[in-house]
Coordinates of C-alpha atoms in Angstrom, one line a residue:
Chain A
M1 CA 141.7 95.0 82.3
E2 CA 142.3 93.0 85.5
L3 CA 142.6 89.2 85.5
V4 CA 140.9 87.9 88.7
C5 CA 141.7 84.3 89.5
P6 CA 140.4 81.7 91.9
A7 CA 142.3 80.7 95.0
G8 CA 140.6 77.6 96.6
N9 CA 143.7 77.0 98.7
L10 CA 147.3 78.3 99.2
P11 CA 148.9 76.3 96.4
A12 CA 146.3 77.5 93.9
L13 CA 146.8 81.1 95.1
K14 CA 150.5 80.9 94.5
K15 CA 150.1 79.3 91.1
A16 CA 147.7 82.1 90.1
V17 CA 150.1 84.8 91.3
D18 CA 153.1 83.2 89.6
E19 CA 151.2 82.9 86.3
G20 CA 150.3 86.5 86.3
A21 CA 146.9 87.1 87.9
D22 CA 146.3 90.8 88.7
A23 CA 144.1 89.7 91.6
V24 CA 143.1 86.5 93.4
Y25 CA 140.0 85.8 95.4
F26 CA 139.5 83.5 98.3
G27 CA 137.1 82.6 101.1
F28 CA 137.3 81.3 104.7
Q29 CA 136.6 77.7 105.7
N30 CA 133.0 78.1 106.7
A31 CA 129.6 78.9 105.3
T32 CA 130.4 82.6 104.8
N33 CA 131.5 82.2 101.2
A34 CA 129.6 80.7 98.2
R35 CA 132.1 77.9 97.6
Q36 CA 132.1 75.8 100.8
F37 CA 133.8 72.5 100.0
I38 CA 135.5 70.1 102.4
G39 CA 139.3 70.6 102.2
L40 CA 139.0 73.9 100.5
N41 CA 139.4 77.6 101.5
F42 CA 141.6 79.3 104.1
N43 CA 142.1 79.4 107.8
D44 CA 143.6 82.6 109.3
K45 CA 147.2 81.5 109.1
R46 CA 147.0 80.3 105.5
A47 CA 145.1 83.5 104.6
R48 CA 147.9 85.6 106.1
E49 CA 150.5 83.7 104.2
G50 CA 148.4 84.0 100.9
V51 CA 147.9 87.8 101.4
D52 CA 151.6 88.3 102.0
Y53 CA 152.6 86.1 99.0
A54 CA 150.3 87.9 96.6
Q55 CA 150.6 91.5 97.8
S56 CA 154.4 91.3 98.0
R57 CA 154.3 90.3 94.2
G58 CA 152.0 93.1 93.3
C59 CA 148.9 91.0 93.1
R60 CA 145.7 92.2 94.8
V61 CA 143.7 90.0 97.1
F62 CA 139.9 89.9 97.4
C63 CA 138.0 88.1 100.1
A64 CA 134.6 86.6 99.2
I65 CA 132.0 86.7 102.0
N66 CA 129.1 86.3 99.7
T67 CA 126.4 84.1 101.3
Y68 CA 123.4 85.4 103.2
P69 CA 123.6 85.4 107.0
Q70 CA 120.6 84.5 109.0
P71 CA 120.0 86.0 112.4
S72 CA 121.1 83.2 114.7
R73 CA 124.6 83.1 113.1
W74 CA 125.0 86.8 112.2
S75 CA 128.2 87.2 114.2
E76 CA 130.0 84.5 112.1
W77 CA 129.6 86.7 109.1
T78 CA 130.6 90.0 110.7
G79 CA 133.5 88.0 112.2
A80 CA 134.6 87.1 108.6
V81 CA 134.4 90.7 107.6
D82 CA 136.5 91.7 110.6
Q83 CA 139.0 88.9 109.9
A84 CA 139.4 90.0 106.3
A85 CA 139.9 93.6 107.3
A86 CA 142.5 92.6 109.8
L87 CA 144.3 90.6 107.1
G88 CA 144.6 93.7 105.0
V89 CA 142.8 92.4 101.9
D90 CA 142.3 94.8 99.0
A91 CA 138.6 94.3 98.8
L92 CA 135.6 92.4 100.2
I93 CA 133.2 90.6 97.8
L94 CA 129.8 90.8 99.4
A95 CA 126.2 90.0 98.5
D96 CA 124.0 90.6 101.6
M97 CA 122.7 94.1 102.1
G98 CA 123.0 93.8 105.8
L99 CA 126.6 92.8 105.7
L100 CA 127.3 95.4 103.0
D101 CA 125.9 97.9 105.5
Y102 CA 128.0 96.5 108.3
A103 CA 131.2 96.6 106.2
A104 CA 130.5 100.1 105.0
Q105 CA 129.9 101.4 108.5
T106 CA 132.8 99.6 110.2
Y107 CA 135.5 99.7 107.5
P108 CA 134.5 102.7 105.2
D109 CA 138.0 102.7 103.6
L110 CA 138.0 99.0 102.6
S111 CA 136.7 98.6 99.1
R112 CA 133.4 96.7 98.6
H113 CA 132.7 94.7 95.5
L114 CA 129.2 93.4 94.9
S115 CA 129.3 89.7 94.5
V116 CA 127.6 88.0 91.5
Q117 CA 125.3 86.6 94.3
G118 CA 124.0 90.2 94.8
S119 CA 122.1 89.8 91.5
A120 CA 122.5 93.3 90.0
T121 CA 121.5 93.1 86.4
S122 CA 120.5 96.7 85.6
R123 CA 121.9 100.2 85.9
A124 CA 119.2 100.9 88.5
A125 CA 120.3 97.9 90.6
L126 CA 123.9 98.9 90.3
T127 CA 123.0 102.5 91.3
F128 CA 121.1 101.1 94.3
Y129 CA 124.1 99.3 95.7
Q130 CA 126.4 102.2 94.9
Q131 CA 124.2 104.8 96.6
Q132 CA 123.3 102.6 99.6
F133 CA 126.5 100.8 100.3
G134 CA 129.2 102.6 98.3
I135 CA 130.3 99.6 96.2
K136 CA 133.2 100.2 93.9
R137 CA 132.7 97.3 91.6
A138 CA 130.0 94.7 90.7
V139 CA 130.3 91.3 89.3
L140 CA 127.6 90.7 86.7
P141 CA 125.3 87.6 86.8
R142 CA 125.8 85.3 83.9
V143 CA 122.3 86.0 82.4
L144 CA 123.0 89.1 80.3
S145 CA 123.8 89.1 76.6
I146 CA 126.9 90.9 75.4
A147 CA 124.7 93.7 74.0
Q148 CA 123.1 94.1 77.5
V149 CA 126.6 94.1 79.1
E150 CA 127.6 96.8 76.7
D151 CA 124.6 98.9 77.5
L152 CA 125.3 98.5 81.3
A153 CA 129.0 99.4 80.8
K154 CA 128.0 102.7 79.2
Q155 CA 125.9 103.7 82.1
S156 CA 127.2 101.9 85.2
P157 CA 128.1 104.0 88.2
V158 CA 130.6 101.4 89.3
E159 CA 133.4 99.3 87.7
L160 CA 132.1 96.0 86.1
E161 CA 133.6 92.6 86.4
V162 CA 132.4 89.8 84.2
F163 CA 132.8 86.0 84.2
A164 CA 135.3 84.9 81.6
F165 CA 135.8 81.2 82.1
G166 CA 134.7 78.2 84.2
S167 CA 131.5 76.5 85.3
L168 CA 128.4 78.0 83.9
C169 CA 125.7 79.0 86.3
I170 CA 122.6 79.4 84.2
M171 CA 120.2 80.9 86.8
A172 CA 120.4 84.5 88.1
E173 CA 122.9 84.0 90.9
G174 CA 121.8 84.8 94.4
R175 CA 118.3 84.0 93.5
C176 CA 118.4 80.2 92.8
Y177 CA 117.0 78.0 95.5
L178 CA 117.0 74.8 93.4
S179 CA 119.8 73.2 95.5
S180 CA 118.2 73.7 98.9
Y181 CA 114.9 72.4 97.4
L182 CA 116.6 69.0 97.0
T183 CA 119.2 69.0 99.7
D184 CA 118.5 71.9 102.2
E185 CA 121.8 73.6 101.4
S186 CA 122.0 76.4 98.8
P187 CA 124.6 78.9 97.7
N188 CA 122.7 81.5 99.7
T189 CA 122.4 79.6 102.9
R190 CA 125.5 77.5 103.1
G191 CA 127.7 78.4 100.2
A192 CA 126.9 75.1 98.5
C193 CA 125.1 74.0 95.3
S194 CA 124.3 70.4 94.9
P195 CA 126.5 69.6 98.0
A196 CA 128.8 66.5 98.0
K197 CA 127.2 65.2 101.2
A198 CA 123.9 64.6 99.3
V199 CA 125.6 62.9 96.3
R200 CA 125.3 59.1 95.8
W201 CA 126.9 57.2 92.8
Q202 CA 125.4 53.8 92.1
E203 CA 126.3 51.2 89.4
T204 CA 123.1 49.6 88.1
D205 CA 122.0 47.5 85.1
A206 CA 120.7 50.7 83.6
G207 CA 124.0 52.4 83.9
L208 CA 125.8 54.6 86.4
E209 CA 123.3 56.6 88.4
A210 CA 124.0 60.0 90.1
R211 CA 121.6 60.9 92.9
L212 CA 121.2 64.0 94.9
N213 CA 119.5 63.3 98.2
G214 CA 117.8 60.3 96.5
V215 CA 116.6 62.2 93.4
L216 CA 117.9 60.6 90.2
I217 CA 119.8 63.5 88.5
D218 CA 121.4 61.5 85.7
R219 CA 122.2 58.1 84.4
F220 CA 125.3 57.4 82.3
L221 CA 125.8 54.7 79.8
D222 CA 129.1 52.8 79.5
G223 CA 131.8 55.0 78.1
E224 CA 129.8 58.2 78.8
K225 CA 131.8 60.8 80.8
A226 CA 130.1 61.4 84.1
G227 CA 130.6 64.8 85.6
Y228 CA 129.8 66.1 89.0
P229 CA 126.0 65.9 89.4
T230 CA 125.1 69.5 89.5
L231 CA 121.3 69.4 89.5
C232 CA 120.6 71.9 86.7
K233 CA 122.9 69.9 84.4
G234 CA 121.3 66.5 84.8
R235 CA 119.0 64.7 82.4
F236 CA 115.3 64.8 83.1
A237 CA 112.0 63.9 81.5
V238 CA 109.8 66.6 80.1
G239 CA 106.7 65.4 78.2
D240 CA 108.0 62.1 76.7
E241 CA 111.6 63.4 76.1
T242 CA 114.5 62.8 78.3
Y243 CA 117.3 65.3 77.9
H244 CA 119.4 68.0 79.6
A245 CA 116.2 70.0 80.2
L246 CA 118.0 73.0 81.8
E247 CA 121.6 72.9 80.6
E248 CA 124.3 70.6 79.2
P249 CA 127.4 70.1 81.3
V250 CA 129.5 72.7 79.6
S251 CA 131.9 75.5 80.6
L252 CA 131.7 79.1 79.9
S253 CA 134.5 80.7 77.8
T254 CA 134.6 84.2 76.6
L255 CA 138.0 84.2 75.0
D256 CA 136.5 85.3 71.7
L257 CA 134.8 88.2 73.4
L258 CA 137.9 89.5 75.0
P259 CA 138.7 92.4 72.6
K260 CA 135.1 93.5 72.8
L261 CA 135.0 93.4 76.6
Q262 CA 138.2 95.4 76.7
A263 CA 136.8 98.0 74.3
M264 CA 133.7 98.4 76.4
G265 CA 135.7 99.3 79.4
I266 CA 135.0 96.2 81.5
A267 CA 137.3 96.6 84.5
A268 CA 138.0 92.9 85.1
V269 CA 137.4 89.4 83.9
K270 CA 136.9 86.6 86.5
I271 CA 137.9 83.0 86.3
E272 CA 135.6 80.7 88.1
G273 CA 137.0 77.5 89.9
R274 CA 138.0 77.7 93.5
Q275 CA 137.1 74.0 93.7
R276 CA 139.7 73.2 91.0
S277 CA 143.3 72.0 91.3
P278 CA 146.3 74.3 91.5
A279 CA 147.4 72.8 88.1
Y280 CA 144.1 73.8 86.6
V281 CA 144.4 77.3 88.0
A282 CA 147.9 77.6 86.7
Q283 CA 147.0 76.6 83.1
V284 CA 143.9 78.8 82.9
T285 CA 145.7 81.8 84.4
Q286 CA 148.5 81.3 81.9
V287 CA 146.3 81.3 78.9
W288 CA 144.2 84.3 80.0
R289 CA 147.3 86.3 81.0
Q290 CA 148.7 85.8 77.4
A291 CA 145.3 86.6 75.8
I292 CA 144.8 89.8 77.7
D293 CA 148.3 91.0 77.2
K294 CA 148.0 90.3 73.5
A295 CA 144.5 91.9 73.2
R296 CA 146.0 95.0 74.7
T297 CA 148.6 95.5 72.0
S298 CA 147.3 93.9 68.9
A299 CA 144.7 91.5 67.4
A300 CA 145.5 87.9 68.2
D301 CA 146.2 85.8 65.1
P302 CA 143.6 83.1 64.5
A303 CA 146.1 80.3 64.9
Q304 CA 147.0 81.5 68.3
L305 CA 143.4 82.0 69.4
Q306 CA 142.7 78.5 68.3
R307 CA 145.6 77.2 70.3
W308 CA 144.4 78.9 73.4
A309 CA 140.9 77.8 72.9
G310 CA 142.1 74.2 72.5
Q311 CA 144.1 74.5 75.8
L312 CA 141.0 75.8 77.6
S313 CA 138.6 73.2 76.2
Q314 CA 140.9 70.5 77.7
L315 CA 140.1 72.0 81.0
S316 CA 136.3 72.3 80.5
E317 CA 133.4 70.2 81.7
G318 CA 132.7 67.7 78.9
S319 CA 135.5 69.4 76.9
L320 CA 132.8 71.8 75.7
T321 CA 132.7 75.5 76.1
T322 CA 129.9 77.9 75.4
L323 CA 129.4 81.7 75.3
G324 CA 126.3 81.1 77.5
A325 CA 124.0 84.1 77.8
Y326 CA 126.5 86.4 76.2
H327 CA 125.4 84.9 73.0
R328 CA 121.8 85.7 72.3
K329 CA 121.0 82.5 70.7
W330 CA 121.9 80.5 73.8
K331 CA 118.8 81.9 75.5
Chain B
M1 CA 95.8 87.6 109.8
K2 CA 95.2 88.7 106.3
L3 CA 95.2 86.5 103.2
S4 CA 96.9 87.6 100.0
L5 CA 96.7 86.2 96.5
G6 CA 100.2 86.3 95.0
P7 CA 100.9 87.4 91.4
L8 CA 99.8 85.0 88.7
L9 CA 103.0 83.2 87.7
Y10 CA 101.7 81.5 84.6
Y11 CA 100.9 82.8 81.2
W12 CA 97.1 82.6 80.7
K13 CA 95.1 84.1 77.9
K14 CA 93.7 87.6 78.5
S15 CA 90.1 86.3 78.8
E16 CA 91.1 83.7 81.3
V17 CA 93.0 86.2 83.4
E18 CA 90.0 88.6 83.4
A19 CA 87.6 85.8 84.3
F20 CA 89.9 84.7 87.1
Y21 CA 90.1 88.1 88.8
E22 CA 86.4 88.6 88.5
Q23 CA 86.0 85.6 90.7
V24 CA 88.8 86.9 93.0
S25 CA 86.8 90.0 93.7
Q26 CA 84.3 87.7 95.5
W27 CA 86.9 85.7 97.5
P28 CA 87.9 86.3 101.1
V29 CA 91.3 87.6 100.4
E30 CA 92.3 91.1 101.5
I31 CA 95.4 91.8 99.3
V32 CA 95.8 90.9 95.6
Y33 CA 99.1 91.1 93.7
L34 CA 98.8 91.9 90.0
G35 CA 101.0 91.9 87.0
E36 CA 103.7 90.0 85.1
T37 CA 106.6 89.0 87.3
V38 CA 108.3 86.2 85.1
C39 CA 108.9 87.1 81.5
A40 CA 109.1 90.5 79.6
R41 CA 107.7 88.8 76.4
R42 CA 104.4 88.0 78.1
R43 CA 102.3 91.0 77.1
E44 CA 98.9 89.5 76.7
L45 CA 97.8 92.1 79.2
K46 CA 99.2 95.6 78.9
L47 CA 99.8 97.8 81.9
D48 CA 96.4 99.5 81.2
D49 CA 94.6 96.1 81.4
W50 CA 96.2 95.3 84.8
A51 CA 95.1 98.8 85.9
S52 CA 91.6 98.1 85.0
I53 CA 91.6 94.8 86.9
A54 CA 93.1 96.7 89.8
N55 CA 90.3 99.2 89.7
Q56 CA 87.7 96.5 89.8
L57 CA 89.3 94.8 92.7
V58 CA 89.6 98.1 94.6
Q59 CA 85.9 98.6 94.0
A60 CA 85.4 95.2 95.6
G61 CA 87.3 96.3 98.7
K62 CA 90.6 94.7 98.0
Q63 CA 94.0 96.2 98.5
V64 CA 96.0 95.9 95.3
V65 CA 99.7 95.7 94.8
L66 CA 101.4 96.0 91.4
S67 CA 104.2 93.4 91.1
S68 CA 107.4 94.1 89.2
Q69 CA 109.3 91.8 87.0
T70 CA 111.9 89.6 88.9
L71 CA 114.7 89.5 86.4
I72 CA 115.5 92.9 84.8
E73 CA 117.8 92.4 81.8
S74 CA 117.3 95.2 79.4
E75 CA 116.7 99.0 79.1
G76 CA 113.2 97.9 77.9
D77 CA 112.5 96.0 81.1
L78 CA 113.6 99.0 83.1
K79 CA 111.4 101.4 81.2
Q80 CA 108.4 99.0 81.8
L81 CA 109.3 99.1 85.5
M82 CA 109.3 102.9 85.4
R83 CA 105.8 103.0 83.9
L84 CA 104.6 100.6 86.6
V85 CA 106.1 102.7 89.4
D86 CA 104.5 105.9 87.8
L87 CA 101.1 104.2 87.6
A88 CA 101.2 103.0 91.1
A89 CA 102.3 106.4 92.4
S90 CA 99.4 108.1 90.5
Q91 CA 96.8 105.7 91.8
G92 CA 98.2 105.3 95.4
W93 CA 98.7 101.6 94.9
Q94 CA 101.6 99.8 96.4
V95 CA 104.3 98.1 94.4
E96 CA 105.9 94.7 95.0
A97 CA 109.6 95.1 94.4
N98 CA 111.0 91.9 93.1
D99 CA 114.6 92.9 92.5
Q100 CA 117.0 95.7 93.4
S101 CA 116.2 97.8 90.3
A102 CA 112.7 98.2 91.8
L103 CA 114.1 99.0 95.2
Q104 CA 116.1 101.8 93.6
L105 CA 113.2 103.3 91.5
L106 CA 110.7 103.1 94.4
S107 CA 112.9 104.6 97.1
E108 CA 113.9 107.3 94.7
A109 CA 110.3 108.1 93.8
E110 CA 109.4 107.8 97.6
V111 CA 106.6 105.3 96.7
P112 CA 105.9 103.0 99.6
F113 CA 106.7 99.4 98.6
V114 CA 106.6 95.7 99.6
S115 CA 109.2 93.1 98.8
G116 CA 108.6 89.8 97.1
P117 CA 110.1 86.5 98.1
A118 CA 113.0 86.8 95.6
V119 CA 114.4 89.8 97.4
N120 CA 116.9 88.3 99.8
I121 CA 116.1 89.6 103.2
Y122 CA 117.8 87.0 105.5
N123 CA 118.6 89.1 108.5
P124 CA 117.3 92.1 110.6
R125 CA 120.0 94.5 109.4
T126 CA 119.0 94.0 105.8
L127 CA 115.3 94.4 106.8
Q128 CA 116.0 97.6 108.7
R129 CA 117.9 99.2 105.8
L130 CA 114.9 98.6 103.5
V131 CA 112.4 99.8 106.1
N132 CA 114.3 103.0 106.2
L133 CA 113.8 103.3 102.4
G134 CA 110.1 102.8 102.5
L135 CA 109.5 99.0 102.8
Q136 CA 106.1 98.4 104.4
R137 CA 105.8 94.7 104.1
W138 CA 108.2 91.9 103.3
C139 CA 107.7 88.4 102.0
F140 CA 109.8 85.8 103.8
P141 CA 112.2 84.1 101.4
V142 CA 110.9 80.6 100.5
E143 CA 114.1 78.7 101.4
L144 CA 114.2 79.8 105.0
S145 CA 112.7 77.9 108.1
R146 CA 110.2 78.8 110.8
E147 CA 113.2 79.2 113.2
T148 CA 114.6 82.0 111.1
L149 CA 111.1 83.5 110.8
A150 CA 110.8 83.4 114.6
D151 CA 114.2 85.2 115.0
M152 CA 113.2 87.8 112.4
Q153 CA 109.8 88.4 114.2
Q154 CA 111.6 88.8 117.5
A155 CA 114.0 91.3 116.0
I156 CA 111.2 93.3 114.4
A157 CA 109.4 93.6 117.7
A158 CA 112.6 94.3 119.7
Q159 CA 113.8 97.1 117.3
G160 CA 110.3 98.5 116.9
M161 CA 110.4 98.2 113.1
Q162 CA 107.2 99.3 111.4
V163 CA 106.9 96.5 108.8
E164 CA 104.4 93.7 108.1
T165 CA 105.6 90.1 107.5
E166 CA 104.1 87.9 104.8
V167 CA 104.7 84.2 104.4
F168 CA 104.3 82.1 101.2
A169 CA 102.0 79.3 102.4
Y170 CA 100.5 77.7 99.3
G171 CA 101.5 77.0 95.7
H172 CA 104.5 75.8 93.7
L173 CA 107.5 77.7 95.1
P174 CA 109.3 80.1 92.8
L175 CA 112.9 78.8 93.0
A176 CA 115.0 80.3 90.2
W177 CA 115.1 82.6 87.2
S178 CA 117.3 82.3 84.1
S179 CA 117.8 84.3 80.9
R180 CA 117.1 81.0 79.1
C181 CA 113.4 80.0 78.5
F182 CA 113.1 76.3 79.3
T183 CA 109.6 76.0 77.9
A184 CA 110.9 77.3 74.5
R185 CA 113.9 75.0 74.8
Y186 CA 111.6 72.0 75.2
H187 CA 109.8 73.1 72.1
D188 CA 113.2 73.6 70.3
L189 CA 112.3 77.3 69.7
P190 CA 114.6 80.3 70.2
K191 CA 113.4 82.5 73.1
D192 CA 113.0 85.5 70.8
R193 CA 110.5 83.6 68.7
C194 CA 109.0 81.4 71.4
G195 CA 105.5 81.5 69.9
F196 CA 104.3 82.0 73.5
V197 CA 104.2 78.3 74.1
C198 CA 103.9 79.0 77.8
Q199 CA 100.2 79.5 77.1
Q200 CA 99.9 75.7 76.5
Y201 CA 100.7 75.0 80.1
Q202 CA 98.2 76.5 82.5
D203 CA 100.2 75.4 85.6
G204 CA 103.6 75.2 83.9
L205 CA 105.4 72.2 82.4
L206 CA 106.4 69.3 84.7
M207 CA 110.0 68.2 84.7
R208 CA 110.5 64.8 86.2
S209 CA 113.4 62.6 87.1
Q210 CA 114.1 59.5 84.9
E211 CA 112.2 57.6 87.6
A212 CA 109.1 59.8 87.1
Q213 CA 109.6 61.8 90.3
D214 CA 108.2 65.3 90.0
V215 CA 111.3 67.6 90.4
F216 CA 110.6 71.0 89.1
V217 CA 107.9 72.8 87.1
L218 CA 109.2 74.8 84.1
N219 CA 107.5 78.1 83.6
G220 CA 109.3 80.0 80.9
I221 CA 112.5 81.4 82.4
Q222 CA 111.3 80.5 85.9
S223 CA 111.7 77.1 87.7
L224 CA 109.1 76.2 90.4
S225 CA 109.1 73.4 92.9
G226 CA 107.7 70.1 91.5
A227 CA 105.6 69.7 94.7
C228 CA 103.1 72.2 95.9
C229 CA 104.0 74.0 99.1
N230 CA 101.2 73.7 101.6
L231 CA 101.5 75.2 105.1
A232 CA 97.8 75.1 105.9
D233 CA 98.3 73.2 109.2
Q234 CA 101.0 75.8 110.2
L235 CA 98.6 78.7 110.4
P236 CA 98.3 78.5 114.3
L237 CA 102.0 78.8 114.6
M238 CA 102.1 81.7 112.1
Q239 CA 99.4 83.4 114.2
Q240 CA 101.6 82.9 117.3
L241 CA 104.5 84.4 115.4
Q242 CA 102.5 87.5 114.6
V243 CA 102.7 86.8 110.8
D244 CA 100.5 89.5 109.2
V245 CA 99.8 88.1 105.8
V246 CA 99.6 84.6 104.4
R247 CA 100.3 84.3 100.7
L248 CA 98.5 81.9 98.4
S249 CA 99.9 81.5 94.8
P250 CA 97.3 81.2 92.0
Q251 CA 96.9 77.8 90.3
A252 CA 94.5 77.1 87.5
Q253 CA 92.5 74.5 89.5
S254 CA 90.5 74.7 92.7
M255 CA 91.8 78.1 93.8
A256 CA 88.4 79.2 95.2
E257 CA 88.4 76.1 97.4
V258 CA 92.0 76.6 98.5
V259 CA 91.2 80.2 99.5
S260 CA 88.1 79.2 101.4
H261 CA 90.0 76.5 103.2
F262 CA 92.7 78.9 104.4
D263 CA 90.0 81.5 105.3
Q264 CA 88.2 79.0 107.5
L265 CA 91.5 77.9 109.1
R266 CA 92.4 81.5 110.0
H267 CA 89.1 81.8 111.7
G268 CA 89.8 78.9 114.0
W269 CA 88.1 76.1 112.1
T270 CA 89.9 72.8 112.8
P271 CA 89.5 70.4 109.9
L272 CA 89.6 66.6 110.4
E273 CA 92.1 66.4 107.6
T274 CA 95.2 68.5 107.9
T275 CA 95.9 68.4 104.1
I276 CA 93.8 70.2 101.5
P277 CA 91.8 67.4 99.8
L278 CA 91.4 69.6 96.8
H279 CA 94.2 68.8 94.5
D280 CA 96.0 65.7 93.4
Q281 CA 99.4 67.2 93.6
L282 CA 102.3 66.3 95.8
D283 CA 102.6 68.4 98.8
C284 CA 105.8 69.8 100.4
N285 CA 106.6 71.7 103.5
G286 CA 110.3 70.9 104.1
Y287 CA 111.7 74.4 104.1
W288 CA 109.5 75.4 106.9
F289 CA 111.0 72.7 109.1
G290 CA 114.6 73.4 108.0
R291 CA 114.7 70.4 105.8
P292 CA 115.1 70.0 102.0
G293 CA 112.2 72.0 100.5
M294 CA 110.8 69.1 98.5
E295 CA 110.1 67.0 101.7
Q296 CA 106.8 66.6 103.3
V297 CA 107.3 66.5 107.0
E298 CA 104.5 65.0 109.1
S299 CA 104.3 67.8 111.5
G300 CA 101.5 66.9 113.9
R301 CA 101.4 70.8 114.0

């Protein structure tokens, strides 16, 4: 089972490689990837250095070009595919059917992975992408239970990669337009969810307010930890209750499921977090490297599992982790 | 320019659904989308019930399209989809594909299909691929702007693609799908034993900010826009752009008046008021103008 780690910048990439990632994934500094943040991602020179660093140490490199190009800027996206191919990456992570088509026609020998943004949640959908665009692997959206993942793993025509750790997206990825409804930018259009340009913090008598393009997303009392105001993790009023109507600010962690995922034949586990620091990437990679190696040879002892879980929860939003949709009750 | 009535997104009682479509048969819409697109647990109407409504509408001269579920999660969902495709094939009805599972089954079965707004067709190359597989009409994704629509229409003409274009022009916008049911969550119920609480909310459950601003509408596993999209005053531009079909999404209140208003507009009537004075909801049209979707842009056409 491959450990796939995030590389938001060159220092993070190097940390992931040094700590034992089997593969790293990165994106370019534009709207072509689903994590467009200021000061993040790679220009051509940095990407070249990163690819060399990783590949010379036996670590594979994937390039995420997983937003949806619109006609007026189509060539930026094909340009990103060309650039990634020229860099000699090991695989492209794509979502858009048109771009998958372009990549398959232009670089038939370069592996194509279906991004989580491609929203394939059934064997029919996986077969569709495999037959039409020759994908080799698909990243599953975080909406399936572990039993559903198991069903898919038995029948999938392609390798499966699942999310292991990091921010929890609770909507079917690639089909969530909540962010653009409030701010005009979404993961699909600009590679941004709840973009920083729209965030305003304000101290008021009622507490610290977080606004997204003017809409009050959350209000924090003194001493309450205020996370990044992702709109689906805010507190809203439904009926006469005010609560986290969609989701609490928690992180996904599937450490407990690792042996099961391995037994199912899941090809890779993915760590989310290209927006996180190199130190974060180093720590998470280190824990998961150990956990995967241990799971390969023997059952981890409970004390050790607890230690790893403790280390990971230190790194989680609100210090809370969840199994998310993998766990039926979450739904 | 044709009018369509999109699939019913809410969970109404069977008698209410039947009464609604009985009225629809008298309305000036050419195309009616039928079926459950949101939640696999909503089985008040079985496939046979939808088929019988479809038959009545066909008798009334409507073109019917069976809509598929948007989020396919289990083998059970997939089997239900297969039954829907078989039924459509046997009756010669179209199917609205709302995810890639449906694209696969329909292209395999060589049943002509249309795509719903949650199938991400953002550029001509994607559209062309799907046209090659049997796509006959596509619904423009809700988050895109009129500029992108114009570019797409130009490409369709330039490449000679045989495909119709449909635009979502009225109703709360379907914005997201989750495996979690937010209505059950509000009631503190597990999704598996939700008690079908969705039926308590004919137009969904409003989620507001702590300042009482309507943000989203919760509809089971689906999230809709808090404001109601209304592009009535944009019909002349849509006509110029050769849009083939304008989609109206069913709401519990005033739908007959909404349909009639759009029908009059497409036949050249110029109302004194540009907004529909039929509902007391917040309007939005931001996406159309390349702005945040929730905004209401004073367009002056």
